Coordinates of C-alpha atoms and ligand atoms in Angstrom, one line a residue:
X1 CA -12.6 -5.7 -21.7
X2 CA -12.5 -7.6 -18.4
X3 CA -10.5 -8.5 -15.6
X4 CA -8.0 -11.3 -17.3
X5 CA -7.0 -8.4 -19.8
X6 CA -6.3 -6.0 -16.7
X7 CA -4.2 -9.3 -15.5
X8 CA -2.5 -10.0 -18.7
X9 CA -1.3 -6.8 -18.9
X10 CA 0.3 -7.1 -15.9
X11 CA -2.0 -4.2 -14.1
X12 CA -3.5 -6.3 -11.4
X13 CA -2.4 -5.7 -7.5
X14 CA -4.7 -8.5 -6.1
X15 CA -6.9 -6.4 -4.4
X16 CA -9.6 -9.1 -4.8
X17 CA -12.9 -6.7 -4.8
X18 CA -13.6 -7.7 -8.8
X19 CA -14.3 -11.6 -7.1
X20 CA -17.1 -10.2 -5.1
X21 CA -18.6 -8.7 -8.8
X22 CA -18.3 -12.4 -10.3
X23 CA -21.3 -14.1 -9.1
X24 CA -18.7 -16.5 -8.0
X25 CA -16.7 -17.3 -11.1
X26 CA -13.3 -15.9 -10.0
X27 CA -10.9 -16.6 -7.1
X28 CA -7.9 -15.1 -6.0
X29 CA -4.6 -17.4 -5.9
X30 CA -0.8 -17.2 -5.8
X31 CA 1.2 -16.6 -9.5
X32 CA 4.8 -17.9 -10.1
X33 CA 5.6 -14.6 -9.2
X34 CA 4.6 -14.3 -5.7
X35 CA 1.3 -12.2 -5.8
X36 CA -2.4 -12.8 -5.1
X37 CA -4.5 -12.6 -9.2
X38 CA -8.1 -13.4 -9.6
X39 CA -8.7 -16.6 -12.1
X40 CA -11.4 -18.0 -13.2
X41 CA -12.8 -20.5 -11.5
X42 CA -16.0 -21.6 -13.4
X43 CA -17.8 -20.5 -16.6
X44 CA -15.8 -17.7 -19.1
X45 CA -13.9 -14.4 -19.4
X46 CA -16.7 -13.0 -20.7
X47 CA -19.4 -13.8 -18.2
X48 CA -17.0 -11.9 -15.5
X49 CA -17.5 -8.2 -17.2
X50 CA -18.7 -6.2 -14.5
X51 CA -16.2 -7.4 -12.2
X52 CA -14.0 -4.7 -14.4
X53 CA -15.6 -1.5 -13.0
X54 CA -14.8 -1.9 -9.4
X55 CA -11.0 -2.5 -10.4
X56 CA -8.7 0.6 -9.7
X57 CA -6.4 -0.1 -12.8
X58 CA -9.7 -0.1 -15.0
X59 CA -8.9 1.7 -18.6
X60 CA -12.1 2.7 -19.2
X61 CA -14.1 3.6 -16.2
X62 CA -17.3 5.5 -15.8
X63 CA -16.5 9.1 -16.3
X64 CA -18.0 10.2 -12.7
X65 CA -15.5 7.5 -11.1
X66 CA -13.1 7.8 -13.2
X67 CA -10.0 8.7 -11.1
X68 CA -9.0 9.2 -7.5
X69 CA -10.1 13.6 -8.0
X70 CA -13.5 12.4 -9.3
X71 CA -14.2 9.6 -6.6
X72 CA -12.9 12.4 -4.0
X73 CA -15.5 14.4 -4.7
X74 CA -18.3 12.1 -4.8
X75 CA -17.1 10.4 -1.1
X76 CA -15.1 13.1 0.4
X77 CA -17.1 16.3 -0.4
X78 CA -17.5 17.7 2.4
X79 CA -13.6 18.4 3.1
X80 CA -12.7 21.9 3.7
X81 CA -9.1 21.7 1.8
X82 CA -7.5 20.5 -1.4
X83 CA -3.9 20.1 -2.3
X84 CA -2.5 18.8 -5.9
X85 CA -0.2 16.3 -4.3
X86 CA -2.6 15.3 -1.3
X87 CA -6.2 15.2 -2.7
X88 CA -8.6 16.7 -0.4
X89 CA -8.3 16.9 3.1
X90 CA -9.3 19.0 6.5
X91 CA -6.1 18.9 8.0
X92 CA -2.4 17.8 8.5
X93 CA -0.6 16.2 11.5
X94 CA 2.7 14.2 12.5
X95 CA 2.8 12.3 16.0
X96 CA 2.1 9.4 17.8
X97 CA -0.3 7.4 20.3
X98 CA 0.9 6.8 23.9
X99 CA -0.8 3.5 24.7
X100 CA 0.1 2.0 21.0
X101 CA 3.5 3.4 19.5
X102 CA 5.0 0.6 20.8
X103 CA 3.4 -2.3 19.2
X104 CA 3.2 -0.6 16.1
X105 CA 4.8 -0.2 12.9
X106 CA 5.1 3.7 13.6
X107 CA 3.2 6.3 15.5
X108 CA 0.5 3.6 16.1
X109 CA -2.2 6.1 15.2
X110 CA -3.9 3.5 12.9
X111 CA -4.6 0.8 16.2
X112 CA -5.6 4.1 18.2
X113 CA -8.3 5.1 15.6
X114 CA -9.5 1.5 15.1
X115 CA -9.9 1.5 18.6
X116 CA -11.7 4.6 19.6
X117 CA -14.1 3.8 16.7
X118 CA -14.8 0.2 18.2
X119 CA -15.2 1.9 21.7
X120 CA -17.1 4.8 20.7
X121 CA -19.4 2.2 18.5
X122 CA -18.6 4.3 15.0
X123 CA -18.6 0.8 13.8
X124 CA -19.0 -2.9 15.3
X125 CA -16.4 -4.7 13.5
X126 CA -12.7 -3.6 11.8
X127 CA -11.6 -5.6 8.6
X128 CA -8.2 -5.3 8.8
X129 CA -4.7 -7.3 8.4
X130 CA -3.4 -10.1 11.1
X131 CA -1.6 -13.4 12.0
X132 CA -3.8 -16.4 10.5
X133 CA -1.7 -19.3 11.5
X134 CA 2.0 -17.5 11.1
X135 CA 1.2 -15.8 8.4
X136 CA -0.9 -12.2 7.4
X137 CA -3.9 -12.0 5.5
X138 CA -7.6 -9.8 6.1
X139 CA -9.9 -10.5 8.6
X140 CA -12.8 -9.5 10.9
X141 CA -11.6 -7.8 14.3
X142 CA -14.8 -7.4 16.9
X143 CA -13.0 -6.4 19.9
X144 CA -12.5 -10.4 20.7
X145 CA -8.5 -9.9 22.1
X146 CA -6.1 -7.0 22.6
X147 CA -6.0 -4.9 19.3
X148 CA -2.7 -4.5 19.4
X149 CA -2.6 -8.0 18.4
X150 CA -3.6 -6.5 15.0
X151 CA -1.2 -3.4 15.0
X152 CA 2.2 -3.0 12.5
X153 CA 1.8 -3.1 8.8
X154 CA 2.4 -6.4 6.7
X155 CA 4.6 -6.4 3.6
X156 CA 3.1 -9.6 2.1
X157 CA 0.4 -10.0 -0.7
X158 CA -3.1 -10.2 0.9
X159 CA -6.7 -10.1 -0.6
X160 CA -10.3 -8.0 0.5
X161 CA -11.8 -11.7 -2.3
X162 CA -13.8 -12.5 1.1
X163 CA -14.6 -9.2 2.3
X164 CA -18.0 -8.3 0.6
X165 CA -19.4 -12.0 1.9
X166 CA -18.0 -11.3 5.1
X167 CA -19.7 -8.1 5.8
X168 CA -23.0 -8.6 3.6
X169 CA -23.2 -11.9 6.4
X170 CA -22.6 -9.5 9.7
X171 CA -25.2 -7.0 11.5
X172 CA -23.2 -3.6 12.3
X173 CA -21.1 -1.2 10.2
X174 CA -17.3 -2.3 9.7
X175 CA -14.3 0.0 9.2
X176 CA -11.7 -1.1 6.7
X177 CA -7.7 -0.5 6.1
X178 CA -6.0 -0.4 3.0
X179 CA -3.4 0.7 0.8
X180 CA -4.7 3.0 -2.1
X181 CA -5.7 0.8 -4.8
X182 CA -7.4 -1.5 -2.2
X183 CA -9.5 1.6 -1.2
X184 CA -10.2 2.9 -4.7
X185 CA -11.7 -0.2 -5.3
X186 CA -13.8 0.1 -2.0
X187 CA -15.0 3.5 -3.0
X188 CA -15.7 1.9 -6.6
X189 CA -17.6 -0.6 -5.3
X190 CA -19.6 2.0 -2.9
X191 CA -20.3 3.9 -5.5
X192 CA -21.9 1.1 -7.4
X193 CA -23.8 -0.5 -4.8
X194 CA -24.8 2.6 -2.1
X195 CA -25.6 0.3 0.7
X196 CA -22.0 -0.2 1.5
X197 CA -21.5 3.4 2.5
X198 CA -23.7 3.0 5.1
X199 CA -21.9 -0.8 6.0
X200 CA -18.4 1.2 5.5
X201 CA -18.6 4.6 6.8
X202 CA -14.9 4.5 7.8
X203 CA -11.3 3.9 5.6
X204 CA -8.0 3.9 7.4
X205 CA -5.7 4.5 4.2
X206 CA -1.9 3.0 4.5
X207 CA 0.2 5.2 2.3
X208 CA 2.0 2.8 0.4
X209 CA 5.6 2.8 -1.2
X210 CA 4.7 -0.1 -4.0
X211 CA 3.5 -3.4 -3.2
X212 CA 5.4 -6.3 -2.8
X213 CA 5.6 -9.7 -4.3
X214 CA 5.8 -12.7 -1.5
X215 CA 9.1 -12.9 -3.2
X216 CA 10.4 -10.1 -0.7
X217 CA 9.4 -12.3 2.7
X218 CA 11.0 -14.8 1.1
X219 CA 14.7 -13.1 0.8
X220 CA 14.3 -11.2 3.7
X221 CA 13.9 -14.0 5.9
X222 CA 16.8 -15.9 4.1
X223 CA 18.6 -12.5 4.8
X224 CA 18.0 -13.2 8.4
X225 CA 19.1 -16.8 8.6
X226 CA 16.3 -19.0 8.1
X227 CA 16.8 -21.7 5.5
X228 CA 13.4 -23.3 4.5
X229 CA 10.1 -22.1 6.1
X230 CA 9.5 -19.1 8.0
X231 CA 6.5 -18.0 10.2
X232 CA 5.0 -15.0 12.2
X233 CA 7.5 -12.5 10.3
X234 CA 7.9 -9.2 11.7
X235 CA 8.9 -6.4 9.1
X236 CA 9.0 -2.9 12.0
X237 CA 11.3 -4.2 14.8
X238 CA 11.7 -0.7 16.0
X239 CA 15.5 0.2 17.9
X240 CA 14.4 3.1 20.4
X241 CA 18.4 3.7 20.4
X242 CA 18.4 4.5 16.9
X243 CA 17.0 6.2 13.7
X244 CA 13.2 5.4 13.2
X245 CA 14.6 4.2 9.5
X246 CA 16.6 1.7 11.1
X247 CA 14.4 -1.0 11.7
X248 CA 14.9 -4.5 11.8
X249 CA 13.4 -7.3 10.2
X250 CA 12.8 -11.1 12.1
X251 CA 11.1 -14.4 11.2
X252 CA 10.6 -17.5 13.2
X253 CA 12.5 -20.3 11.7
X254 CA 11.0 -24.3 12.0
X255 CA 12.7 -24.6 15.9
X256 CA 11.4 -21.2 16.5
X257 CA 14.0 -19.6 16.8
X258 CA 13.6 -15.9 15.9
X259 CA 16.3 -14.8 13.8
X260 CA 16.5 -11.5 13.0
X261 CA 18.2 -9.0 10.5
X262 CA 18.7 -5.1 10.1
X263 CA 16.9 -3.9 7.0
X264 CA 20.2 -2.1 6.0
X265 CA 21.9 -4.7 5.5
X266 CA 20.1 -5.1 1.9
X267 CA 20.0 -2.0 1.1
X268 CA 17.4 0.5 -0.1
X269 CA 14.1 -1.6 -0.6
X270 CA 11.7 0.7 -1.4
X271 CA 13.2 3.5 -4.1
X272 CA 14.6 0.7 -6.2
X273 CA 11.5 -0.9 -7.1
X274 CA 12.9 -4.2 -6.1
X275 CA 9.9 -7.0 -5.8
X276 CA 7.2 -4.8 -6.8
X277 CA 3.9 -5.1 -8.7
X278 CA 3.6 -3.7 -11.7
X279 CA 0.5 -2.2 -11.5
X280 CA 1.8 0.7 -8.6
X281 CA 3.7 2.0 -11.7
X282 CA 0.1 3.3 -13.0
X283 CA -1.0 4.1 -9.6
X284 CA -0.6 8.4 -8.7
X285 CA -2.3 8.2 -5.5
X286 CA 0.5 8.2 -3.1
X287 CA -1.5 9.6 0.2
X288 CA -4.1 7.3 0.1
X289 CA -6.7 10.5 -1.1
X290 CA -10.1 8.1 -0.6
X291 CA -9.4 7.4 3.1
X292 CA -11.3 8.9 5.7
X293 CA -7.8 9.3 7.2
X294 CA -4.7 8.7 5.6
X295 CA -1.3 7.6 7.7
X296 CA 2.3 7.0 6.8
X297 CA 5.8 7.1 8.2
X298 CA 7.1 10.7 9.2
X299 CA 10.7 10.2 6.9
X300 CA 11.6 13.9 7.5
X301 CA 14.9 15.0 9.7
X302 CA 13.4 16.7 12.4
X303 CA 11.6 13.4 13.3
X304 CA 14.0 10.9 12.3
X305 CA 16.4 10.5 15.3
X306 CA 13.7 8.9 17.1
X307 CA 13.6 6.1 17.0
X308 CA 9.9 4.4 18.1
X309 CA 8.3 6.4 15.1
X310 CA 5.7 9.0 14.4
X311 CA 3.0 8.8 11.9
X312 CA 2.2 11.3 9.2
X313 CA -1.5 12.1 9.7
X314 CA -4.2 13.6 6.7
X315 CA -7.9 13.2 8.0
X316 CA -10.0 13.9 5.1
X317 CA -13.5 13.1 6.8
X318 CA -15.0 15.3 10.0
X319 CA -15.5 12.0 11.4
X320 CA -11.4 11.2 11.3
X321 CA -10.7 15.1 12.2
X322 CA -13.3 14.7 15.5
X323 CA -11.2 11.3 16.4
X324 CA -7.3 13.0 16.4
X325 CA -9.1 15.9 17.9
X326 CA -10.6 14.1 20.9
X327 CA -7.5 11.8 21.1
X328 CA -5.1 15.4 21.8
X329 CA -7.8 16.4 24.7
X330 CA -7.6 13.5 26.1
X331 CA -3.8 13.8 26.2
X332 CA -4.3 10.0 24.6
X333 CA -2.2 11.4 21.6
X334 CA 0.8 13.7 21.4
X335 CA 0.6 15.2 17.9
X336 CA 1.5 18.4 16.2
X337 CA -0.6 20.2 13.6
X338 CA 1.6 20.8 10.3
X339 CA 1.7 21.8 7.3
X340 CA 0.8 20.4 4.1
X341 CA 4.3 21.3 2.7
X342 CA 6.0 18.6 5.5
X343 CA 3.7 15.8 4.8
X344 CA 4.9 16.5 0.8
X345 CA 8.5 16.4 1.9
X346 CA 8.1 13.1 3.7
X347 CA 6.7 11.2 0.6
X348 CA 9.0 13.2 -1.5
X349 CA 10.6 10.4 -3.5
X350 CA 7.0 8.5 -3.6
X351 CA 5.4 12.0 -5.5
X352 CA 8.7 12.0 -7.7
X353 CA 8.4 8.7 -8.8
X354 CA 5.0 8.1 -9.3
X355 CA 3.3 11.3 -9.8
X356 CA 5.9 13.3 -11.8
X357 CA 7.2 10.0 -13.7
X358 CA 4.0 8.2 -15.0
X359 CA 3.4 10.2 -18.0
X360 CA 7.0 8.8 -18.9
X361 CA 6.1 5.5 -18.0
X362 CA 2.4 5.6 -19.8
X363 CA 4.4 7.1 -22.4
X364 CA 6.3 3.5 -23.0
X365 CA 3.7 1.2 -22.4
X366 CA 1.7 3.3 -25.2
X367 CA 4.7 3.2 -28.0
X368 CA 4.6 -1.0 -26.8
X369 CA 0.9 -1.1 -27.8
X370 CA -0.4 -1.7 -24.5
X371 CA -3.1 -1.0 -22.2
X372 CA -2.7 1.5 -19.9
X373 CA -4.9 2.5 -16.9
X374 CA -6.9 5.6 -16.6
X375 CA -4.5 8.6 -15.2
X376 CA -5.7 11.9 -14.5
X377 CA -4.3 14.5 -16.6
X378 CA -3.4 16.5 -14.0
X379 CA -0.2 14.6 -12.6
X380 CA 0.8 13.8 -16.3
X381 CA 4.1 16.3 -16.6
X382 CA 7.8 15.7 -18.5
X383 CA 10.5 15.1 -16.3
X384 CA 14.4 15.8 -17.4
X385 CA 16.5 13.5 -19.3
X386 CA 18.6 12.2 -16.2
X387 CA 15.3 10.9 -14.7
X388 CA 14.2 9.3 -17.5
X389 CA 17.7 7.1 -17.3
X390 CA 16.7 6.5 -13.8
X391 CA 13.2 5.4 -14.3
X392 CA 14.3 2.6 -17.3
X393 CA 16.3 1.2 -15.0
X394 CA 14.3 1.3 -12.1
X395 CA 11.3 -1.2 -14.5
X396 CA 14.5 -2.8 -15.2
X397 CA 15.2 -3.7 -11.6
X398 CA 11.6 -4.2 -10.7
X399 CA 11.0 -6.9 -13.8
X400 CA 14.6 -8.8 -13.3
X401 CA 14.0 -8.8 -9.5
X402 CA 10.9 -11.4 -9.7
X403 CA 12.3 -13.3 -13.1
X404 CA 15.9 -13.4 -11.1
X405 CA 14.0 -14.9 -7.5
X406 CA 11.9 -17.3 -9.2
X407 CA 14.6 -19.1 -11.0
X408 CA 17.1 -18.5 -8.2
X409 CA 15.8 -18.2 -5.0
X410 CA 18.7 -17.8 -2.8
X411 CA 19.8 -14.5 -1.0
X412 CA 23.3 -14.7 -2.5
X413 CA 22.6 -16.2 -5.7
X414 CA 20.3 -13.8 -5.9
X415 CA 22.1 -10.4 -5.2
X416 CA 24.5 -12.0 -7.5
X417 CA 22.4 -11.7 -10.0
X418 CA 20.9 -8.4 -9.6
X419 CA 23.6 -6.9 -8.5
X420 CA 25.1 -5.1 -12.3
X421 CA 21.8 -4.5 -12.6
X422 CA 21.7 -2.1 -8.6
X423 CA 24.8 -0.8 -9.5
X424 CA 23.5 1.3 -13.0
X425 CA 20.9 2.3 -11.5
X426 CA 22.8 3.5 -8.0
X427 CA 24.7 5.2 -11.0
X428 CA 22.1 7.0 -13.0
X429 CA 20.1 8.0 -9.3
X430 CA 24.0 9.8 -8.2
X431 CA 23.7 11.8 -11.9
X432 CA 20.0 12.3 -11.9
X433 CA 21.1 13.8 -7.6
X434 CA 23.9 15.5 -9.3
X435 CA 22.4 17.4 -12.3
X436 CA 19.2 18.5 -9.9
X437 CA 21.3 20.3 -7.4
Ligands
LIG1 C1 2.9 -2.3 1.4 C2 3.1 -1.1 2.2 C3 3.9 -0.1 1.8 C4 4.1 1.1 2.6 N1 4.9 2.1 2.1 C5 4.9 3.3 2.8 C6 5.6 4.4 2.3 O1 6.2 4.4 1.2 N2 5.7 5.5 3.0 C7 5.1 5.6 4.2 O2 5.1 6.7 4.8 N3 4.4 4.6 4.8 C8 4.3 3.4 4.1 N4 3.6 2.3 4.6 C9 2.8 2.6 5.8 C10 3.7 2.4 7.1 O3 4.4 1.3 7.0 C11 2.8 2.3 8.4 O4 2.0 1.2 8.2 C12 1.8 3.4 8.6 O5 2.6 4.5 8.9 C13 0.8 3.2 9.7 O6 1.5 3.0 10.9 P1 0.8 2.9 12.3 O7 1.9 2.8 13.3 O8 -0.2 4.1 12.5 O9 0.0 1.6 12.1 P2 -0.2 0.4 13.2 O10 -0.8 1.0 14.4 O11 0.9 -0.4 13.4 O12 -1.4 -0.4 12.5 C14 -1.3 -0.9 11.2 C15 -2.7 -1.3 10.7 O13 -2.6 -1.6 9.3 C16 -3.2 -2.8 9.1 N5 -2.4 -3.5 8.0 C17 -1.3 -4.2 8.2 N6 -0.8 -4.6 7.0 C18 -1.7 -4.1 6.1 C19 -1.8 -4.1 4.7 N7 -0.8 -4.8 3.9 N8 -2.8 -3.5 4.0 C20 -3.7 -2.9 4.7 N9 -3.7 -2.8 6.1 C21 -2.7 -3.4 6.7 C22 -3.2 -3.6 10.4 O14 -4.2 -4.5 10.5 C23 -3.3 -2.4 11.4 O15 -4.6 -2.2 11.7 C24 3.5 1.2 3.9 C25 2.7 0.1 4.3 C26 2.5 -1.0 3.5 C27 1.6 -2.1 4.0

């Protein structure tokens, strides 16, 4: 087993952490179908073994890392509370940051933690997402320009490959953001070499919805009105006259002009599975349970008609539950406590689809003869015939959405094309709704 079986199997995210395990011998680059995959760059497969046992979709991992409960309780043991759906955790919160709500994708609570731990020297550097020359990708943050130059949340593929030589090359500790995978790896790679703890003491987890093939920039800013390139794209143009789901999207075009374009105007992104890696099929962690604190989009009624955003908030670390604890007495944050129960409701769809679902989905890729990642037995339940409809179209839609943009990569050629294909499952989602009520 190494990595280019996880990647032939079409498990790979691109997180990048197996590279640093390589001793040099693998890189990340671009696929035909718009993500970031290790290949080899010198030597063989075979030399490249170990990179396998930091990788998150790993099939056979070591038994005390072998899943998100295990790694919990080897980095997270000291939290007070534990939740089936949200992993363990001290406590629950919805709200936002007053001086960085604006700028950011929703509450702006990630840019207020980074901050307080640069100020209150937790850690010397961040390695997080920005703008490198119009475009997003990681990178070190010391404090060098405004921070909220790094806020909002990027929808395009990027890589930690050149974060372990980064931070084995700095003096001072470095906090680190990421979507769940990204982090399991971290804490995989923790776990295997200790010293990082100390060189990490702090995750900021992004709950994630499915990650995204480049494929998705690339329509939505042809959705917008650019033909040809695009730069500096902007996925969370917030309306403060509307609902916090009604965001816009807007890309700078080669006169730079910014042209932009209302995410409804395609349609539901997210729950369709459209442009999505493979991989988050066999991912269950849908709060991002290895983060020191986790943060997401409150998608729950009572918040929704405002429209500048609040973040859902899970600290899982004393450290995280000290920060949103200082930041309410200092009246820098206005957040409520809540319960466990509304931070479920808001991911609801997310724990549907990829915590009650995977068995279904493990389930096919066994009876096809191939590899599936480790899942904990736990989350692995049978889910009612209208879902099942539901979630064969769904891969359907996910698969034909990359093979349909990379032959025809046109925004009307392409709805074209996928549109049968939305309308079955818009279909099977109104029985599925139907029967369940
Ligand atoms: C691919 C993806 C899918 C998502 N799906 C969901 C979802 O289904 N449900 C939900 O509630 N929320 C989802 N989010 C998270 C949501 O969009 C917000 O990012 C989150 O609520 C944090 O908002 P904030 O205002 O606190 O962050 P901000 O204050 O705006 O700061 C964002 C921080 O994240 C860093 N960052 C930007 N892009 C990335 C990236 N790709 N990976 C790692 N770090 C990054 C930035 O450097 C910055 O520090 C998703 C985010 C991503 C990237």
């Amino acid at each position: 087993m190494n990595i280019s079986d996880i990647v032939k199997s079409d498990l790979c995210t691109g997180c990048g952490v197996c590279t640093s395990e390589s001793t040099g011998r693998l890189e990340m680059q671009w696929d035909e179908n718009g993500f970031l995959l290790p290949v080899l760059k010198s030597g063989k497969w075979s030399d490249t073994y170990d990179a396998v046992k930091v990788c998150p979709f790993n099939p056979d991992p070591q038994l005390e890392v072998s899943d998100e409960d295990k790694l919990g309780s080897q980095f997270l043991a000291e939290a007070q509370k534990f939740d089936e759906k949200l992993g363990r955790y001290e406590n629950t919160y919805i709200g936002y940051s007053i001086d960085y709500r604006t700028d950011s994708s929703s509450g702006g609570i990630a840019t207020y933690v980074f901050s307080d731990l640069l100020k209150r020297k937790i850690v010397d550097h961040l390695f997080i997402v920005r703008e490198f020359d119009g475009s997003y990708e990681y990178g070190l943050y010391s404090g060098e320009y405004d921070i909220k130059q790094t806020s909002k949340t990027r929808y395009i593929p990027v890589t930690l490959e050149h974060c372990f030589t980064v931070i084995d090359n700095l003096e001072g500790t470095v906090a680190i953001s990421g979507v769940a995978c990204f982090l399991k790896a971290i804490r995989l790679k923790q776990f295997y070499h200790p010293h990082y703890k100390h060189k990490i003491p702090f995750l900021v987890g992004i709950i994630c919805g499915g990650w995204k093939s480049r494929f998705f920039s690339d329509f939505l800013a042809q959705g917008a009105g650019v033909s040809g390139k695009y730069h500096s794209q902007e996925y969370r143009i917030k309306d403060p006259n509307s609902l916090s789901s009604d965001y816009s999207f807007g890309a700078f075009d080669r006169d730079e002009n910014f042209k932009t374009m209302k995410m409804s105007k395609v349609g539901d992104m997210w729950g369709t599975g459209l442009f999505k890696s493979n991989a988050c099929d066999f991912c269950s962690d849908v709060t991002t349970e290895l983060a020191d604190i986790s943060l997401g989009d409150a998608w729950l009624p009572e918040y929704r008609s405002d429209g500048m955003g609040n973040s859902i908030v899970i600290t899982r670390s004393r450290l995280a539950e000290s920060i949103i604890q200082q930041g309410i007495l200092n009246q820098a944050l206005v957040i409520d406590s809540v319960t466990e129960d509304a931070i479920i409701r808001s991911q609801k769809p997310s724990f549907l689809h990829r915590q009650d679902a995977i068995n279904f989905r493990i389930r096919i890729r066994k009876l096809k003869r191939m590899m599936v990642p480790r899942i904990r037995d736990r989350v692995l339940t049978k889910i009612s015939l209208p879902y099942l409809t539901v979630q064969i179209q769904r891969m359907r839609v996910r698969k034909n959405s990359i093979k349909h943009w990379r032959r025809y990569p046109f925004f009307g050629k392409f709805k074209e094309k996928m549109s049968i294909d939305l309308k079955i499952l818009a279909l099977f989602t109104r029985v599925y709704h139907k029967l369940r009520s």
